Coordinates of C-alpha atoms in Angstrom, one line a residue:
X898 CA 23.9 -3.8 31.6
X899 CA 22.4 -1.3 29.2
X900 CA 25.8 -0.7 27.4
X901 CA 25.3 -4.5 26.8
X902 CA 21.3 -4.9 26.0
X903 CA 21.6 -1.9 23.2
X904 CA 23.6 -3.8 20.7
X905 CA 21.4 -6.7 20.7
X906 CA 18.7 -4.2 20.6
X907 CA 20.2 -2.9 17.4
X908 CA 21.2 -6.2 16.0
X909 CA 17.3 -8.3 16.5
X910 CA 15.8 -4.6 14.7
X911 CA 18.2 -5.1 11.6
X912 CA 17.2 -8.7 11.2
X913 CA 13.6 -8.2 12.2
X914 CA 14.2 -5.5 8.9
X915 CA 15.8 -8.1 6.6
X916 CA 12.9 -10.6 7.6
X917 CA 10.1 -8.5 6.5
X918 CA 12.2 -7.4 3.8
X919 CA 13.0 -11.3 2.7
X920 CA 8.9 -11.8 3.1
X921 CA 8.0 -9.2 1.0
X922 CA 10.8 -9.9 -1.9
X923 CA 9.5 -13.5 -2.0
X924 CA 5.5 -12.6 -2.0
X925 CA 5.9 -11.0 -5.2
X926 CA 7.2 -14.6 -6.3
X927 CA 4.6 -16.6 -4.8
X928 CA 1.6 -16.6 -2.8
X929 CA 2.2 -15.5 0.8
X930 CA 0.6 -18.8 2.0
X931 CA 3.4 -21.1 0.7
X932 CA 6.6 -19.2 2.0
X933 CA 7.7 -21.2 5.1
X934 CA 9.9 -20.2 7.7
X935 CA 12.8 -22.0 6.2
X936 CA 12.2 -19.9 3.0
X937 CA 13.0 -16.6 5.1
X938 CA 15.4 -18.3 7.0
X939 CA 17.4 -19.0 3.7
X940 CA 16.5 -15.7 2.2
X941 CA 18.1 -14.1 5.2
X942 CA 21.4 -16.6 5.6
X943 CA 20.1 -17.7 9.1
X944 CA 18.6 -21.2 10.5
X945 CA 15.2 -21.6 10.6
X946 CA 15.3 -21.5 14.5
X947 CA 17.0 -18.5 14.7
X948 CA 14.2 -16.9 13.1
X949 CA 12.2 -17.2 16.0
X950 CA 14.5 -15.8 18.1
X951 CA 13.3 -12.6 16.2
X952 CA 9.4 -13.1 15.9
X953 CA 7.3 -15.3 17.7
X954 CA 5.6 -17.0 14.8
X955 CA 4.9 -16.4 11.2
X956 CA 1.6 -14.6 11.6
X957 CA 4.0 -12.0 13.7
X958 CA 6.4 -11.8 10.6
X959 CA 3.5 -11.1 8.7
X960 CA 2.0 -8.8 10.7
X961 CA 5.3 -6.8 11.1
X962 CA 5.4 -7.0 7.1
X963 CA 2.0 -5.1 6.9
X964 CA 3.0 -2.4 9.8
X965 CA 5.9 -1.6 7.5
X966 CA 3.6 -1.6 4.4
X967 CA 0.8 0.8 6.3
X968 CA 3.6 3.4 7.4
X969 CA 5.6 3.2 3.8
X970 CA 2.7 3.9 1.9
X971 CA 0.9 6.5 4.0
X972 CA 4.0 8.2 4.4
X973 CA 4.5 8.2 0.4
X974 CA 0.9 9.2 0.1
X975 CA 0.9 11.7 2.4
X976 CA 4.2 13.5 1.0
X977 CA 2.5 13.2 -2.9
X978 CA -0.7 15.1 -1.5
X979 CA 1.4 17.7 0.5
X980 CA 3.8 18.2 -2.7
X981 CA 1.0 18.7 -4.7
X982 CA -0.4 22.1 -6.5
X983 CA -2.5 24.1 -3.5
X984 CA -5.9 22.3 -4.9
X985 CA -7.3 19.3 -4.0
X986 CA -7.5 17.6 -7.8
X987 CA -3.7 17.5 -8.6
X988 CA -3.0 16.5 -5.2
X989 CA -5.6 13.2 -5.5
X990 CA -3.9 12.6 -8.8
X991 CA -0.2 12.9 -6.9
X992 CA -1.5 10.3 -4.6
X993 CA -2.9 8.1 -7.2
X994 CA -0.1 7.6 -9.0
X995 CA 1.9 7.0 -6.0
X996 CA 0.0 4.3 -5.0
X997 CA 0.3 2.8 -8.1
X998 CA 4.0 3.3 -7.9
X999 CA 4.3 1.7 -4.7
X1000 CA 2.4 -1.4 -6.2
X1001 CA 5.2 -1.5 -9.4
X1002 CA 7.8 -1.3 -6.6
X1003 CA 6.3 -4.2 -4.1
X1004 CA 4.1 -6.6 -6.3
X1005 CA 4.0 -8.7 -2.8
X1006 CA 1.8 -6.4 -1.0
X1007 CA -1.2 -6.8 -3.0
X1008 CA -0.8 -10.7 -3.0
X1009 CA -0.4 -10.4 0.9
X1010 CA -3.5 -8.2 1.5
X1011 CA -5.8 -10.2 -1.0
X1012 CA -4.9 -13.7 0.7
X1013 CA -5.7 -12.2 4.0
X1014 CA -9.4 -10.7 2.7
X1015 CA -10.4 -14.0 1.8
X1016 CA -10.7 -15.6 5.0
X1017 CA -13.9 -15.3 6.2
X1018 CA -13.8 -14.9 10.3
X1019 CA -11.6 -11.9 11.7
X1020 CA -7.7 -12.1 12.2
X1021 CA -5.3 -9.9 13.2
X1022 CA -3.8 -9.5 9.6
X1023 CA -7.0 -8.8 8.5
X1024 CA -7.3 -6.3 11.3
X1025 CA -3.9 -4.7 10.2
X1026 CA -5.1 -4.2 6.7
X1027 CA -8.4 -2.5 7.8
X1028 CA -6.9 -0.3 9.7
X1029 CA -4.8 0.8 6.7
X1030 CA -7.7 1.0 5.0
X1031 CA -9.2 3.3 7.1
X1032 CA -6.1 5.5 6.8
X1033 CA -6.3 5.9 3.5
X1034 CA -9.6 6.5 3.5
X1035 CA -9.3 9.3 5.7
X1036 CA -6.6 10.8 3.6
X1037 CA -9.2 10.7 0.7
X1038 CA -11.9 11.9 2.2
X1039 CA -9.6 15.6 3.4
X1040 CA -8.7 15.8 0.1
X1041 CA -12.0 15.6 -1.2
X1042 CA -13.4 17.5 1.7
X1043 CA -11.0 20.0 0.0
X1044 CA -12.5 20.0 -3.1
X1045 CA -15.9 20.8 -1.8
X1046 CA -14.4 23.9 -0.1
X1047 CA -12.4 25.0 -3.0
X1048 CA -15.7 24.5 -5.4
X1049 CA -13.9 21.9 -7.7
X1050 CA -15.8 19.1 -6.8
X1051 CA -19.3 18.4 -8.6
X1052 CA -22.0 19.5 -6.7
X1053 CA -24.2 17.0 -4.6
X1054 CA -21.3 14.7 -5.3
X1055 CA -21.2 11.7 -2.3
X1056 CA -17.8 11.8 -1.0
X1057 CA -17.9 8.4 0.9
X1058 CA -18.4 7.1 -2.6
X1059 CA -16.1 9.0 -4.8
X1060 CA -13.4 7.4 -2.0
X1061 CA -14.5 4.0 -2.5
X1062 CA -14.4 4.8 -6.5
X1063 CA -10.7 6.0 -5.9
X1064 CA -9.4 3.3 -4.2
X1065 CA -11.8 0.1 -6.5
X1066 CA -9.5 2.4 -9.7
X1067 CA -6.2 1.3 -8.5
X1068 CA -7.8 -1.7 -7.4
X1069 CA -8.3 -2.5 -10.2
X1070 CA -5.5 -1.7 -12.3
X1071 CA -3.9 -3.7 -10.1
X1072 CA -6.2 -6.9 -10.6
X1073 CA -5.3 -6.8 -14.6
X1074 CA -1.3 -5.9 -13.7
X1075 CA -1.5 -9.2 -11.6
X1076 CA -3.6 -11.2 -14.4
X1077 CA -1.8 -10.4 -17.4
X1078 CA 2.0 -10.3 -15.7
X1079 CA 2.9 -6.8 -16.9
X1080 CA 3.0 -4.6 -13.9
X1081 CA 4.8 -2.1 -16.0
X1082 CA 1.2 -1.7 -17.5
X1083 CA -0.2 0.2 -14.3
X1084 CA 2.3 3.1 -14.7
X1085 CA 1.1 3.3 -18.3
X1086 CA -2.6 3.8 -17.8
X1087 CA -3.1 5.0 -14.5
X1088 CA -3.0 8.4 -15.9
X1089 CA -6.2 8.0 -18.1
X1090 CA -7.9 5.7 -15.4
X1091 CA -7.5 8.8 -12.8
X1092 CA -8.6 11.4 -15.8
X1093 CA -11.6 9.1 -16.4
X1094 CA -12.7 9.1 -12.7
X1095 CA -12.0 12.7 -12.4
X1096 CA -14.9 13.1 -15.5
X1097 CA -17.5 13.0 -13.4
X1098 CA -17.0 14.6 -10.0
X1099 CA -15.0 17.5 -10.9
X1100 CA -16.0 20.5 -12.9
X1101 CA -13.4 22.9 -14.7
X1102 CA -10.6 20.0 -14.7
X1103 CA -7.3 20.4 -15.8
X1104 CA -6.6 18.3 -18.9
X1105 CA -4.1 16.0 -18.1
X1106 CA -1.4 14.6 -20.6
X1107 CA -2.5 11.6 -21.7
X1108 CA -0.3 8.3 -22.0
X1109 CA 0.7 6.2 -25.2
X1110 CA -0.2 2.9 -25.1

């Protein structure tokens, strides 16, 4: 019976994959809210009711979505940090940028985590995106934690801040990308954006190259 159970195993995990993949291809067309089930039935080249054969609902497809979002990008963060120069700075500027790489490469994400923020009681989406949140947070605050040991880091500076400043930077950047249409335009000036947050909480900073608009 196990010989027998694996394969289906296998076969509900590839198209669990090809769902979230279908979900995210099509958020960065439209807002999350309007794709149906029949849209990622279609996407996938499968009937509407076999996609519940895979996920229980759409909030599940969803939430599967962001569970592949929170381990792709910590993972990507976490390698840019740890492939980094030995000091805390070029390692926040390694993640920085690969944050806003991982935006230029899923444009969905942000549309899927900004619908979800706007609701005002608690959800379990919600709940998925804090928690990635608070991942990334902690990721922040070691590296800055770093900083302090290594004396880079201004002194008196408030670290739960300087994290919050981090994050509202590409946060930004990705507001405009969204507004004006031109994602490409994130790549182009994240590298100032980071050197103008790095003015005032680290002393002795490396100049970074900047960009040509």
């Amino acid at each position: 019976m196990e010989v027998q159970d694996k394969p289906t195993k296998q076969r509900t995990e590839v198209r669990q994959a090809s769902l979230v993949e279908a979900a995210l291809l099509l958020a960065a067309q439209r807002s999350p809210a309007d794709i149906t089930t029949a849209d990622l039935a279609r996407a996938v080249g499968i009937s509407q009711g076999a996609v519940f054969k895979h996920f229980a609902s759409k909030e599940a497809i969803w939430l599967a979505v962001l569970d592949w979002v929170a381990e792709t990008l910590m993972a990507r963060l976490q390698a840019a940090a740890a492939g980094a120069e030995p000091t805390a700075l070029p390692a926040l500027r390694a993640v920085f940028m690969a944050h806003v790489d991982f935006i230029t490469c899923y444009p969905g994400v942000p549309r899927l985590i900004f619908q979800e923020l706007q609701h005002s009681g608690d959800t379990p989406l919600k709940g998925s995106v804090r928690m990635l949140m608070q991942r990334y947070r902690t990721l922040l605050m070691q590296l800055l934690q770093q900083a302090v040991q290594q004396r880079t880091l201004a002194k008196g500076t408030n670290l739960q801040a300087a994290a919050v400043l981090f994050i509202g930077a590409v946060q930004g950047l990705m507001m405009q990308a969204m507004i004006s249409g031109d994602l490409p335009a994130m790549a182009r000036q994240a590298p100032e954006v980071f050197a103008i947050f790095t003015q005032g909480l680290f002393e002795n900073r490396p100049a970074f190259e900047s960009p040509s608009f």
